[in-house]
Tab-separated table of C-alpha atoms and ligand atoms in Angstrom:
chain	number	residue	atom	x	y	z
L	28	UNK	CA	-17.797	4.111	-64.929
L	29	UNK	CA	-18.205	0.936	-62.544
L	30	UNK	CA	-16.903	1.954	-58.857
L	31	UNK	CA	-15.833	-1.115	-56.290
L	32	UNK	CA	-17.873	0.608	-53.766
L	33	UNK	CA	-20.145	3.860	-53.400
L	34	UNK	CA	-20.136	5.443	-50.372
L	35	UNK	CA	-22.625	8.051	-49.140
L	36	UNK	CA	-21.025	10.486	-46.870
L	37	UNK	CA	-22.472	12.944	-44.752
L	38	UNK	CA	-21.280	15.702	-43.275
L	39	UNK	CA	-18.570	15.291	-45.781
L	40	UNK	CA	-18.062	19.414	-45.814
L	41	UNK	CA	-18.128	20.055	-42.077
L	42	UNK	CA	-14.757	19.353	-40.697
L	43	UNK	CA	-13.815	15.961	-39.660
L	44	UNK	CA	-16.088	15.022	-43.009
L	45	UNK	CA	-13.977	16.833	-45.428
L	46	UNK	CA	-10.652	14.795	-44.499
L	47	UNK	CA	-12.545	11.937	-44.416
L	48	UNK	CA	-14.338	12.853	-48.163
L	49	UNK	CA	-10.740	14.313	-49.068
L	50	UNK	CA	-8.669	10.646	-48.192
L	51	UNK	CA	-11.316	7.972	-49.551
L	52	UNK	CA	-11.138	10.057	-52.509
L	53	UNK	CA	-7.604	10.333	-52.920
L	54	UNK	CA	-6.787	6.573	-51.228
L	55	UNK	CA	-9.770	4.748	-53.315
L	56	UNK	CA	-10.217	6.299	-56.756
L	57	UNK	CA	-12.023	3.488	-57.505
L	58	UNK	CA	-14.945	3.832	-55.026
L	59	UNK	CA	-18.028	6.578	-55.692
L	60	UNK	CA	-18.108	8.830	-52.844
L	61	UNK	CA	-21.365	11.293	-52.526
L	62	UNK	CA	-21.188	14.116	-50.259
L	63	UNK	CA	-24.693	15.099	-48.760
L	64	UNK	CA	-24.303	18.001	-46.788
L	65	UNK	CA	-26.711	21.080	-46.018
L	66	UNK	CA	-24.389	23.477	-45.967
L	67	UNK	CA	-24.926	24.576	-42.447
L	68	UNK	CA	-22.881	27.044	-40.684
L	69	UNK	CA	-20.392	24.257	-40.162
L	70	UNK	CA	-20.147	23.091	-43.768
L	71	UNK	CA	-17.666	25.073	-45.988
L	72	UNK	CA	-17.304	23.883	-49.520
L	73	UNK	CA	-14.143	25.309	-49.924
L	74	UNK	CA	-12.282	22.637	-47.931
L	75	UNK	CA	-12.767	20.449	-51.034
L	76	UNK	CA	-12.486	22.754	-53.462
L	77	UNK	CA	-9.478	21.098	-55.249
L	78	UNK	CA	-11.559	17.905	-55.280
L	79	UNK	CA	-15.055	19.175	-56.631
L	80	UNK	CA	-14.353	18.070	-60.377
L	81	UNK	CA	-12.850	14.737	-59.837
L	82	UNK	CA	-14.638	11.755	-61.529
L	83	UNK	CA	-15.613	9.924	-58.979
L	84	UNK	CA	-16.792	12.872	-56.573
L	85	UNK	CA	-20.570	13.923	-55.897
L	86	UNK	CA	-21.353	17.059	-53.828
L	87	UNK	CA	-24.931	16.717	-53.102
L	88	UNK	CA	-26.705	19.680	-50.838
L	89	UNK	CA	-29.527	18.657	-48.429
L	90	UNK	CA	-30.523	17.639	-45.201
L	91	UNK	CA	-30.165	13.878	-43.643
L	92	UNK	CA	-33.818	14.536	-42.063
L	93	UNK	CA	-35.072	14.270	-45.769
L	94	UNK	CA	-36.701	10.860	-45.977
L	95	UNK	CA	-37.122	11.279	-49.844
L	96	UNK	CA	-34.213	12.602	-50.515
L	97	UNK	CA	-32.284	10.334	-48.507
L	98	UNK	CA	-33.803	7.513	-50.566
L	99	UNK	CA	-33.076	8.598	-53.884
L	100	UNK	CA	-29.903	8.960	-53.179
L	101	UNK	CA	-29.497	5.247	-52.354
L	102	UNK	CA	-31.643	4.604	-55.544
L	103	UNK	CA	-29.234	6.942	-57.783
L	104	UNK	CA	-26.352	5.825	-56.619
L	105	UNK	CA	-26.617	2.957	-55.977
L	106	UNK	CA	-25.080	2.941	-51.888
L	107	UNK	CA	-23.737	0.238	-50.321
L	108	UNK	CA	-21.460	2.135	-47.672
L	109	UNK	CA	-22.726	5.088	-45.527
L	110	UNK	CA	-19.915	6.817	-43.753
L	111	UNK	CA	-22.192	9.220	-41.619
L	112	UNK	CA	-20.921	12.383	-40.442
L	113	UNK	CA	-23.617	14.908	-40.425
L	114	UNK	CA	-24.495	15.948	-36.964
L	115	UNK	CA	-24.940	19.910	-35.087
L	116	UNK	CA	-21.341	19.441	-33.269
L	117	UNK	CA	-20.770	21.718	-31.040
L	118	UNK	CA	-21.262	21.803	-26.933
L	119	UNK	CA	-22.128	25.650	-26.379
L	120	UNK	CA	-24.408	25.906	-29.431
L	121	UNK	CA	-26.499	22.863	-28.223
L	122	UNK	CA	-26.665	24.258	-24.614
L	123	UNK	CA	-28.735	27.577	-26.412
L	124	UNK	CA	-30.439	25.371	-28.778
L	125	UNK	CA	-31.167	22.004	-27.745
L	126	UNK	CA	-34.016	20.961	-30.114
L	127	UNK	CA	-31.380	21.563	-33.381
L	128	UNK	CA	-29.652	18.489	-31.900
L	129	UNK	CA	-32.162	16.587	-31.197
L	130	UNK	CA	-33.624	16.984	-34.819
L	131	UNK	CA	-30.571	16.328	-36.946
L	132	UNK	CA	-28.292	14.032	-34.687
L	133	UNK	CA	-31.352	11.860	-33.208
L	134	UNK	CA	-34.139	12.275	-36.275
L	135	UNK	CA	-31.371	12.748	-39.054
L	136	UNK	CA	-29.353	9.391	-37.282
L	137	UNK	CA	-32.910	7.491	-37.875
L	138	UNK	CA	-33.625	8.453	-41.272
L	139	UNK	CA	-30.367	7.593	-42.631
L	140	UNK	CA	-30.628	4.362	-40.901
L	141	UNK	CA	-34.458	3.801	-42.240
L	142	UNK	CA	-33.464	4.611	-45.541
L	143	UNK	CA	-30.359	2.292	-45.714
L	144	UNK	CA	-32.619	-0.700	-44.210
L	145	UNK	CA	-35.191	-0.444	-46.893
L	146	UNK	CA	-33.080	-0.051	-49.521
L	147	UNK	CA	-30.839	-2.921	-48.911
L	148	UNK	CA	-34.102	-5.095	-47.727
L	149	UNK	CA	-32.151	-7.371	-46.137
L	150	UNK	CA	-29.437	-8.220	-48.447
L	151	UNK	CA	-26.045	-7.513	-46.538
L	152	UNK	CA	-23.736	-8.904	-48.548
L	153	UNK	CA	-20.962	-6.091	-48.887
L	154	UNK	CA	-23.047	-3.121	-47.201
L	155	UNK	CA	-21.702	-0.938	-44.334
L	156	UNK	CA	-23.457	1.756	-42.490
L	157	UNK	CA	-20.265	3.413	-40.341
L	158	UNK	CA	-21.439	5.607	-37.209
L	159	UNK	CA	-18.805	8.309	-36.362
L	160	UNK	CA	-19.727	9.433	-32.937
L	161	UNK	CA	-17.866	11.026	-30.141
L	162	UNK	CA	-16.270	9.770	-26.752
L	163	UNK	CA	-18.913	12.717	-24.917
L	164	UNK	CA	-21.320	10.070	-24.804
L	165	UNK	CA	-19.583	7.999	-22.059
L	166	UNK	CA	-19.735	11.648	-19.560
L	167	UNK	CA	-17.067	12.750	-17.722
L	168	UNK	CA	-14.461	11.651	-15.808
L	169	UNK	CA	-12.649	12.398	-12.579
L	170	UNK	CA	-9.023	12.820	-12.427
L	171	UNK	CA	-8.180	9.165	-13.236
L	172	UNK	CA	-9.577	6.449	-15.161
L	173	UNK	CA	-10.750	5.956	-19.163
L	174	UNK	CA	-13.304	5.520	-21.188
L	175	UNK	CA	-13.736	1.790	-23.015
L	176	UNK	CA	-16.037	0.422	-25.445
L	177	UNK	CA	-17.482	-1.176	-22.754
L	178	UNK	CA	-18.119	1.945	-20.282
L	179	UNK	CA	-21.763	2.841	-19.801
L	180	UNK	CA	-23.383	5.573	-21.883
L	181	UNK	CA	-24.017	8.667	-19.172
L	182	UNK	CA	-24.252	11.970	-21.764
L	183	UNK	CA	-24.613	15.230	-19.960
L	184	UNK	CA	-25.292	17.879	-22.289
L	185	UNK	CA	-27.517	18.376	-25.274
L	186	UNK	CA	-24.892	17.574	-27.837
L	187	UNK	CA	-23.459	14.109	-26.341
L	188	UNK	CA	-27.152	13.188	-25.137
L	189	UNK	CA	-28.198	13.379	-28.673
L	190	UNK	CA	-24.853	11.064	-29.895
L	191	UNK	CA	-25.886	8.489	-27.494
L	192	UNK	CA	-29.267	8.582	-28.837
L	193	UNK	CA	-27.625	8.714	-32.159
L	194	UNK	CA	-25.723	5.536	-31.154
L	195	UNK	CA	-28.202	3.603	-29.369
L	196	UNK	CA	-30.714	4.116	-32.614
L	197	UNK	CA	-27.317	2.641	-34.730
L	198	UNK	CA	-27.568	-0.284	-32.442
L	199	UNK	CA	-30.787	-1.076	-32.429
L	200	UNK	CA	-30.975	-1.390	-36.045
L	201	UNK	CA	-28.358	-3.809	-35.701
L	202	UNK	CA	-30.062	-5.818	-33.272
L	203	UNK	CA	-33.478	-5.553	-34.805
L	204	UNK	CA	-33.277	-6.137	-38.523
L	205	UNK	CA	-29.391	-7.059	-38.358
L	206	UNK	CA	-28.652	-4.217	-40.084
L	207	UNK	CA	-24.271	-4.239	-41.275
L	208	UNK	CA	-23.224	-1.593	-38.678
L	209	UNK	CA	-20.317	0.081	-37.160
L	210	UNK	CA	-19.616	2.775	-34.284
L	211	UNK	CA	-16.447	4.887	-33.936
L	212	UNK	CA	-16.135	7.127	-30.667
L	213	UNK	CA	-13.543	9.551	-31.087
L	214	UNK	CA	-11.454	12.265	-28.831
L	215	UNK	CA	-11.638	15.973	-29.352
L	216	UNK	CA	-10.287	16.914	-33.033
L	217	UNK	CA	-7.897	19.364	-34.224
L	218	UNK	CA	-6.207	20.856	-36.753
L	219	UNK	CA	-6.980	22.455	-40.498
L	220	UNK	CA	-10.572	23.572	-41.696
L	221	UNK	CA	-11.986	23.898	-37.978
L	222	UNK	CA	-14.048	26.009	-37.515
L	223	UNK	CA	-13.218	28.688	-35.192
L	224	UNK	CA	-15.558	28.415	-32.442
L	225	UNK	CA	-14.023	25.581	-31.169
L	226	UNK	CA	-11.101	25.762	-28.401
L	227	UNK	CA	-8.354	25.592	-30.664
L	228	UNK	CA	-8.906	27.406	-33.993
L	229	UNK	CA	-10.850	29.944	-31.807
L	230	UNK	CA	-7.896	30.758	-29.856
L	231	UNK	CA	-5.410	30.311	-33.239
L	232	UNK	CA	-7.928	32.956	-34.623
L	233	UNK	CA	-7.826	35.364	-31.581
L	234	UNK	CA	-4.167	35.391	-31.092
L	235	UNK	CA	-3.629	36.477	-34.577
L	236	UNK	CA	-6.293	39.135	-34.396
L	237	UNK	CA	-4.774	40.221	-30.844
L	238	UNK	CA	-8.285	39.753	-28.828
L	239	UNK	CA	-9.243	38.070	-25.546
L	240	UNK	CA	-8.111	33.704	-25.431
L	241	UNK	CA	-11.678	32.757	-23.239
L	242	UNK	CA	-10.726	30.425	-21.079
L	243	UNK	CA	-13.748	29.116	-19.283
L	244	UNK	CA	-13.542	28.410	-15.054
L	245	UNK	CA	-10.120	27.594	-14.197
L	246	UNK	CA	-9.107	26.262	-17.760
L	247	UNK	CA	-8.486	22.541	-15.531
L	248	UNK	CA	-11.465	20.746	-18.171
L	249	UNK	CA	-9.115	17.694	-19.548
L	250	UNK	CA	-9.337	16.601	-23.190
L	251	UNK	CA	-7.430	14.015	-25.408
L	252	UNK	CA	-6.708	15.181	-28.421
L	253	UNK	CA	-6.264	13.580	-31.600
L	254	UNK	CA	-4.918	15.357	-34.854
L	255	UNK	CA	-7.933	15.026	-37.496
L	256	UNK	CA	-6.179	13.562	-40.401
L	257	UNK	CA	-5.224	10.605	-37.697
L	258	UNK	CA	-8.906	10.501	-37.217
L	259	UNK	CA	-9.230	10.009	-40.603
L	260	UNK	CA	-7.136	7.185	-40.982
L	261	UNK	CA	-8.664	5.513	-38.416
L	262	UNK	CA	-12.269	5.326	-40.214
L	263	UNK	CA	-10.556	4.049	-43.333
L	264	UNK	CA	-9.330	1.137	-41.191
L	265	UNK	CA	-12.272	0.384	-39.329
L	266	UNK	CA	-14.630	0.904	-42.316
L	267	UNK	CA	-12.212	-1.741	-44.201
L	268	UNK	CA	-11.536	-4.212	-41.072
L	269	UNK	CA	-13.614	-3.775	-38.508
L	270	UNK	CA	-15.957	-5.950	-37.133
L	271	UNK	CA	-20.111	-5.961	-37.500
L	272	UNK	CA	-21.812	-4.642	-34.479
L	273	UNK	CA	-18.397	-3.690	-32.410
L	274	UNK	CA	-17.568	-0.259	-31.626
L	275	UNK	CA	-14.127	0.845	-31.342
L	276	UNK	CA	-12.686	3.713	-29.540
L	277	UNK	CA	-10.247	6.103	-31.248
L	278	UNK	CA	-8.531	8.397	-29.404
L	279	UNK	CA	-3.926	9.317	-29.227
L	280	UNK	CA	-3.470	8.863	-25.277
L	281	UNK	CA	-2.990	12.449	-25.175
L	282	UNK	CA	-4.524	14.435	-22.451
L	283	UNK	CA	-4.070	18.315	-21.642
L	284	UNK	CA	-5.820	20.471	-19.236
L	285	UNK	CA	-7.271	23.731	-22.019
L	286	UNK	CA	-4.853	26.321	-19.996
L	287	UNK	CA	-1.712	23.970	-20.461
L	288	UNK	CA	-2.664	23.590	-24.323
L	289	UNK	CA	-3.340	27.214	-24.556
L	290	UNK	CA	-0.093	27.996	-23.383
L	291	UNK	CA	1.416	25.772	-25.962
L	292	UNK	CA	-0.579	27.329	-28.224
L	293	UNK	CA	0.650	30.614	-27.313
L	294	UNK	CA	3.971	29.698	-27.357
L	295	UNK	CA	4.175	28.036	-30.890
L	296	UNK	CA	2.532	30.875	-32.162
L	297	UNK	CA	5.076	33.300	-30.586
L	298	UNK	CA	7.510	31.447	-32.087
L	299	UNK	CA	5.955	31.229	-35.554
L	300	UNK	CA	4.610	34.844	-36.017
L	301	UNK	CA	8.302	36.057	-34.632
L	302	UNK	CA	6.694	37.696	-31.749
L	303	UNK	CA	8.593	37.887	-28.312
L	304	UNK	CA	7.533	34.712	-26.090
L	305	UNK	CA	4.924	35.356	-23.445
L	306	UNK	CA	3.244	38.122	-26.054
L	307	UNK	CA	-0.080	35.383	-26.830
L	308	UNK	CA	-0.348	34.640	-23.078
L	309	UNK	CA	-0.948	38.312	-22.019
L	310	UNK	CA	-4.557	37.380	-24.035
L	311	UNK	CA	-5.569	34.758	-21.684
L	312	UNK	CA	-8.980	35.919	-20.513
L	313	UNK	CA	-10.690	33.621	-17.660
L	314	UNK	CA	-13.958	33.150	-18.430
L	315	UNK	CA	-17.841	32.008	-16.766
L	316	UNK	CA	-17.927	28.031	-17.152
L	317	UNK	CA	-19.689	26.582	-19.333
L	318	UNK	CA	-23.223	25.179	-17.671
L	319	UNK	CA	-22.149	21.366	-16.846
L	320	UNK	CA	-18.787	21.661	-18.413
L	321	UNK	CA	-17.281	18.251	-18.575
L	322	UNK	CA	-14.235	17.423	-16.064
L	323	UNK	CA	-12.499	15.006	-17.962
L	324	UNK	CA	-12.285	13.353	-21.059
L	325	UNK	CA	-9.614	10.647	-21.704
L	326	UNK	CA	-9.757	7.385	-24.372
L	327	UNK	CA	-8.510	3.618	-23.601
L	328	UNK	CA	-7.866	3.038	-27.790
L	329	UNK	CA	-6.174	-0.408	-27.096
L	330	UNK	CA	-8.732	-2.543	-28.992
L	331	UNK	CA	-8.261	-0.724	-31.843
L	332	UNK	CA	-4.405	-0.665	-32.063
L	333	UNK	CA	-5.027	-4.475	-30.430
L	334	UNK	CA	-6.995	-5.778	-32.656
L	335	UNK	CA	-6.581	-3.735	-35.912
L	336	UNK	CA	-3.126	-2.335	-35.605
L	337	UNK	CA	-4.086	1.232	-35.758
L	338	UNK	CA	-1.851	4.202	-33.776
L	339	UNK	CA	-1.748	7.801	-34.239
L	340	UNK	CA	0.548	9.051	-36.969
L	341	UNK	CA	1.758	12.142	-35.214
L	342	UNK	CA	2.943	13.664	-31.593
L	343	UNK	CA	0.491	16.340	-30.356
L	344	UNK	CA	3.518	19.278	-30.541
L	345	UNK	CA	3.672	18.156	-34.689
L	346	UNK	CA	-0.141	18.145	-34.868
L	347	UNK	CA	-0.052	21.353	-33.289
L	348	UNK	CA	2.630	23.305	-35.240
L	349	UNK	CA	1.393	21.695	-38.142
L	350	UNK	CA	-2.408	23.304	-37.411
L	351	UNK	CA	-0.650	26.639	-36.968
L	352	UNK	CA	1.155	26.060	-40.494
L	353	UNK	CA	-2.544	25.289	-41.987
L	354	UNK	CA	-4.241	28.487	-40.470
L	355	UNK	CA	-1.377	31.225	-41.096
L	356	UNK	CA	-0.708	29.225	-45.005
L	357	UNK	CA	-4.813	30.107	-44.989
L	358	UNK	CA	-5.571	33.614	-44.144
L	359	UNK	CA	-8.515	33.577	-47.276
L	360	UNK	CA	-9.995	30.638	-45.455
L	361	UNK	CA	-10.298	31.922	-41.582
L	362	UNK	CA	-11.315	35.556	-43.280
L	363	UNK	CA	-14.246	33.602	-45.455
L	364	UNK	CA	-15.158	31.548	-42.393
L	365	UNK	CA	-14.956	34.939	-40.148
L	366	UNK	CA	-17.051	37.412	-42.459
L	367	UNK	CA	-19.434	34.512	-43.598
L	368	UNK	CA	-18.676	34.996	-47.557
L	369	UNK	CA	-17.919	31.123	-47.325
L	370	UNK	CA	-21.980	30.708	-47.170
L	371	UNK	CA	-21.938	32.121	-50.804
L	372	UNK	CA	-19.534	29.886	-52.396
L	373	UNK	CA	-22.044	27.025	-52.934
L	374	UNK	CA	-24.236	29.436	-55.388
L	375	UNK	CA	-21.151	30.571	-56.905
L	376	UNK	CA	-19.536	27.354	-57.313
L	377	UNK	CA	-22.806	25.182	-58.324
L	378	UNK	CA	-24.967	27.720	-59.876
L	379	UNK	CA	-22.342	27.405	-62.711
L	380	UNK	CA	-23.358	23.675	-63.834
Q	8	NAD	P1	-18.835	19.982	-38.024
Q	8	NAD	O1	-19.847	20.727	-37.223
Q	8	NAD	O2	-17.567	20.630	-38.418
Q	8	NAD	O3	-19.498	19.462	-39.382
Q	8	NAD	C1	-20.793	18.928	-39.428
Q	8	NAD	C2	-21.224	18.897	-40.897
Q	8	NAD	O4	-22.541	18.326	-40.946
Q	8	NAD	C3	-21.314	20.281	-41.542
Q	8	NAD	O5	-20.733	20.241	-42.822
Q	8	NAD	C4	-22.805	20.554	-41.614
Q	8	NAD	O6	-23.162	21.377	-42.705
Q	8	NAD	C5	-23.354	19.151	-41.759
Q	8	NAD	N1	-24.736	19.037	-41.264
Q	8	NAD	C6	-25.230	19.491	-40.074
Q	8	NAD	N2	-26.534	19.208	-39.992
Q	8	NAD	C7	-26.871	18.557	-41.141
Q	8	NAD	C8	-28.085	17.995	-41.638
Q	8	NAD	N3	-29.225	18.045	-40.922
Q	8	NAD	N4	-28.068	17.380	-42.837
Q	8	NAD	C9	-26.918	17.312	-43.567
Q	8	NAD	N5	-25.757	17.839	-43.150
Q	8	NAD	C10	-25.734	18.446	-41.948
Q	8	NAD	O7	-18.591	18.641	-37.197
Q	8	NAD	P2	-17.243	17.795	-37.029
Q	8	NAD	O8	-16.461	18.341	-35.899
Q	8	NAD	O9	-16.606	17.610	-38.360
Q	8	NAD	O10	-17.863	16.411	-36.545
Q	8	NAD	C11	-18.257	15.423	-37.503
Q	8	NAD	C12	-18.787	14.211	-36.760
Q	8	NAD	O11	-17.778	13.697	-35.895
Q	8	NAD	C13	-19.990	14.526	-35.865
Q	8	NAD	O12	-20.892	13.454	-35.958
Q	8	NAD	C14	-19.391	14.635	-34.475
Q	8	NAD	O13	-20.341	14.265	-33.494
Q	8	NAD	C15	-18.260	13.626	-34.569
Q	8	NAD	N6	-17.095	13.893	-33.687
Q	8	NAD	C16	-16.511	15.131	-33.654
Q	8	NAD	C17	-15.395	15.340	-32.849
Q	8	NAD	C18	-14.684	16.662	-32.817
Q	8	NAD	O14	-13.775	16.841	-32.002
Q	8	NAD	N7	-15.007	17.611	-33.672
Q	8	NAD	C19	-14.892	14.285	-32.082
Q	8	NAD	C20	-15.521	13.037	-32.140
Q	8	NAD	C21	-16.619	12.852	-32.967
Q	9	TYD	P1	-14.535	22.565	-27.454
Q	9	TYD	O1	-13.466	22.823	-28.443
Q	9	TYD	O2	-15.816	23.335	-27.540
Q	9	TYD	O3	-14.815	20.980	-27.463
Q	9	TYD	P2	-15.686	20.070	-26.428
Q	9	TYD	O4	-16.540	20.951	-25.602
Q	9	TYD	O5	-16.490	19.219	-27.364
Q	9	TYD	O6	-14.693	19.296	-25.636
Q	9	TYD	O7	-13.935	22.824	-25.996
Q	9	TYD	C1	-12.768	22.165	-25.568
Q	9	TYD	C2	-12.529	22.571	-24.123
Q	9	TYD	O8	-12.188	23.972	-24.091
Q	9	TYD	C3	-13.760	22.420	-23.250
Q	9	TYD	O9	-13.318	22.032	-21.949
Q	9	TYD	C4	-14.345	23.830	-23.181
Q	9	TYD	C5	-13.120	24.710	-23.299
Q	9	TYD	N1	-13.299	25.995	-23.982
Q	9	TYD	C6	-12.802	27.171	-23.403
Q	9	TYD	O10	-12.226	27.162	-22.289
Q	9	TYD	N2	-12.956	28.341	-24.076
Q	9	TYD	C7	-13.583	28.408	-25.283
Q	9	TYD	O11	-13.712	29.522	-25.859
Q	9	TYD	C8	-14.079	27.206	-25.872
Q	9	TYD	C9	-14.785	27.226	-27.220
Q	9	TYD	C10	-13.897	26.017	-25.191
């Protein structure tokens, strides 16, 4: 079978990777798309399970960091376009274990990039290596203001420090050996397959299992949120129109402080599960901050709606509900992700072939 591109993405089972695995697949039947993906706590085969056995799908396990393995995937495959995904994601985790970060989002960032520069040895024509990165690396904001492409990097944990170290390796490459690159920075994510450590499946989670909402300091922390599949679409533009060497901010003007989204959370679940209203909010548990918890987060997306016509598809309430729809139409999937029987579905699935 002849593909009009083959794509190498990683990450492609976490959760932001497995809509963006799950639309190029569904959008482009006509481009290979190879999923490398270790399988780490965060990666959960079973968001793609009705995808596994299409033609044009490759589900490859391993680790970016692998230099050789990295390579002969390039070599097999033939890759033109890296959509790259893979990276330890989450704030609290990298504030316990900094070095995990450092090694897969800085190390596994330069090996990708290594790999993709000798392979294509300096022929360009029609190759892409996309950077999906995070609007953390800019820091934090006070109560007004936004972040632009243009706004100095300033990380301040573990996790963003090692995306701007992601991004600034991206970059060099580009200035260095003029290697085809391009950098998203995104908003906070939501809706299905997240995992439930993060704010908003956490507290979808605890609500349905009646235990504590933690709400960390005053719950005043400000994040724009963006539903995921709108992510989504927003790499398939940029990987298709954007610009060599520009970076574009994605993000849906759409800014809540975590107590006011928790208690729209609460409520839409009231309303869903047929409780009476107010019964979610009686969890709301304040909680110690987080060490260097980010004020404010808040994206200026006007280039990319400017420049490449790209808006958010739905209103925050619709992303919302439609999350809650997702999690309570998925009990087998939070109960997997919750007891851990997920991690065995890769020998059960693959040993089979
Ligand atoms: P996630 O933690 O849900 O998924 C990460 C995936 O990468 C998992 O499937 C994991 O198994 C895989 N992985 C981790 N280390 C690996 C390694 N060394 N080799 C191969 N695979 C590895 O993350 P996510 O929330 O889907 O985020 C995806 C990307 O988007 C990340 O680069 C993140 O920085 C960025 N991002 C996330 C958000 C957000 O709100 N979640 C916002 C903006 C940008
Ligand atoms: P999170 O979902 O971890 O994303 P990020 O830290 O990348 O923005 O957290 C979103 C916000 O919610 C952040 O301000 C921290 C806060 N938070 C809580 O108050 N309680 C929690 O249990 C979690 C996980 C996060």
């Amino acid at each position: 079978m002849s593909f009009d591109k083959h794509i190498l993405i990683t990450g492609g089972a976490g959760f932001i990777g497995s809509h963006v695995v799950r639309r190029m697949l569904i959008q482009y039947p006509n481009y290979l798309v190879v999923n490398l993906d270790a399988l780490t706590y965060a990666g959960n085969l079973e968001n793609l399970r009705d995808m596994e056995d299409l033609p044009n799908y490759r589900f490859v396990k391993g680790n970016i960091c692998d230099a050789a393995l990295v390579t002969t995937l390039f070599e097999e495959n033939q890759i033109d376009t890296v959509i790259h995904l893979a990276a330890e994601s989450h704030v609290d985790r990298s504030i316990t274990d900094p070095l995990a970060f450092v090694q897969t989002n800085v190390m596994g960032t330069a090996t990708l990039l290594n790999a993709a520069r000798q392979y294509w040895g300096g022929d360009y024509a029609g190759k892409l290596f996309y950077h999906v990165s995070t609007d953390e690396v800019y820091g934090s904001l006070g109560e007004t203001g936004f972040f632009y492409e243009d706004t100095a990097y300033d990380p301040r944990s573990p996790y963003s420090a090692s995306k701007a170290g992601s991004d600034h390796l991206v970059m060099a490459f580009f200035h260095t050996y003029h290697l085809p690159v391009i950098i998203s920075n995104c908003s906070n994510n939501y809706g299905p397959n997240h995992f439930p450590e993060k704010l908003i499946p956490l507290s979808i989670h605890n609500i349905l299992q009646k235990k504590p909402l933690p709400i960390y300091g005053k719950g005043e922390n400000v994040r724009d949120w963006l539903y995921v599949i709108d992510h989504a679409s927003a790499i398939d533009t940029i990987l298709h129109r954007g610009k060599i060497g520009e970076t574009y901010n994605i993000g849906g003007h759409n800014e809540w402080t975590n107590i006011d989204l928790i208690r729209l959370l609460c409520r839409l679940m009231d309303e869903k599960l047929g409780q009476d209203t107010g019964s979610s909010e009686q969890l709301i548990t304040y909680v110690k901050d987080r060490a260097g918890h980010d004020l404010r987060y808040a994206i200026d997306a006007t280039k990319l709606k400017d420049e490449l016509g790209w808006v958010p598809s739905v209103t925050f309430e619709e992303g919302l509900s439609r999350t809650i729809d997702w999690y309570l139409a998925n009990p087998e999937w939070l109960a997997h992700v919750t007891s851990g029987d997920y991690l065995n579905y890769y020998e059960a699935q693959y040993s089979r072939r």
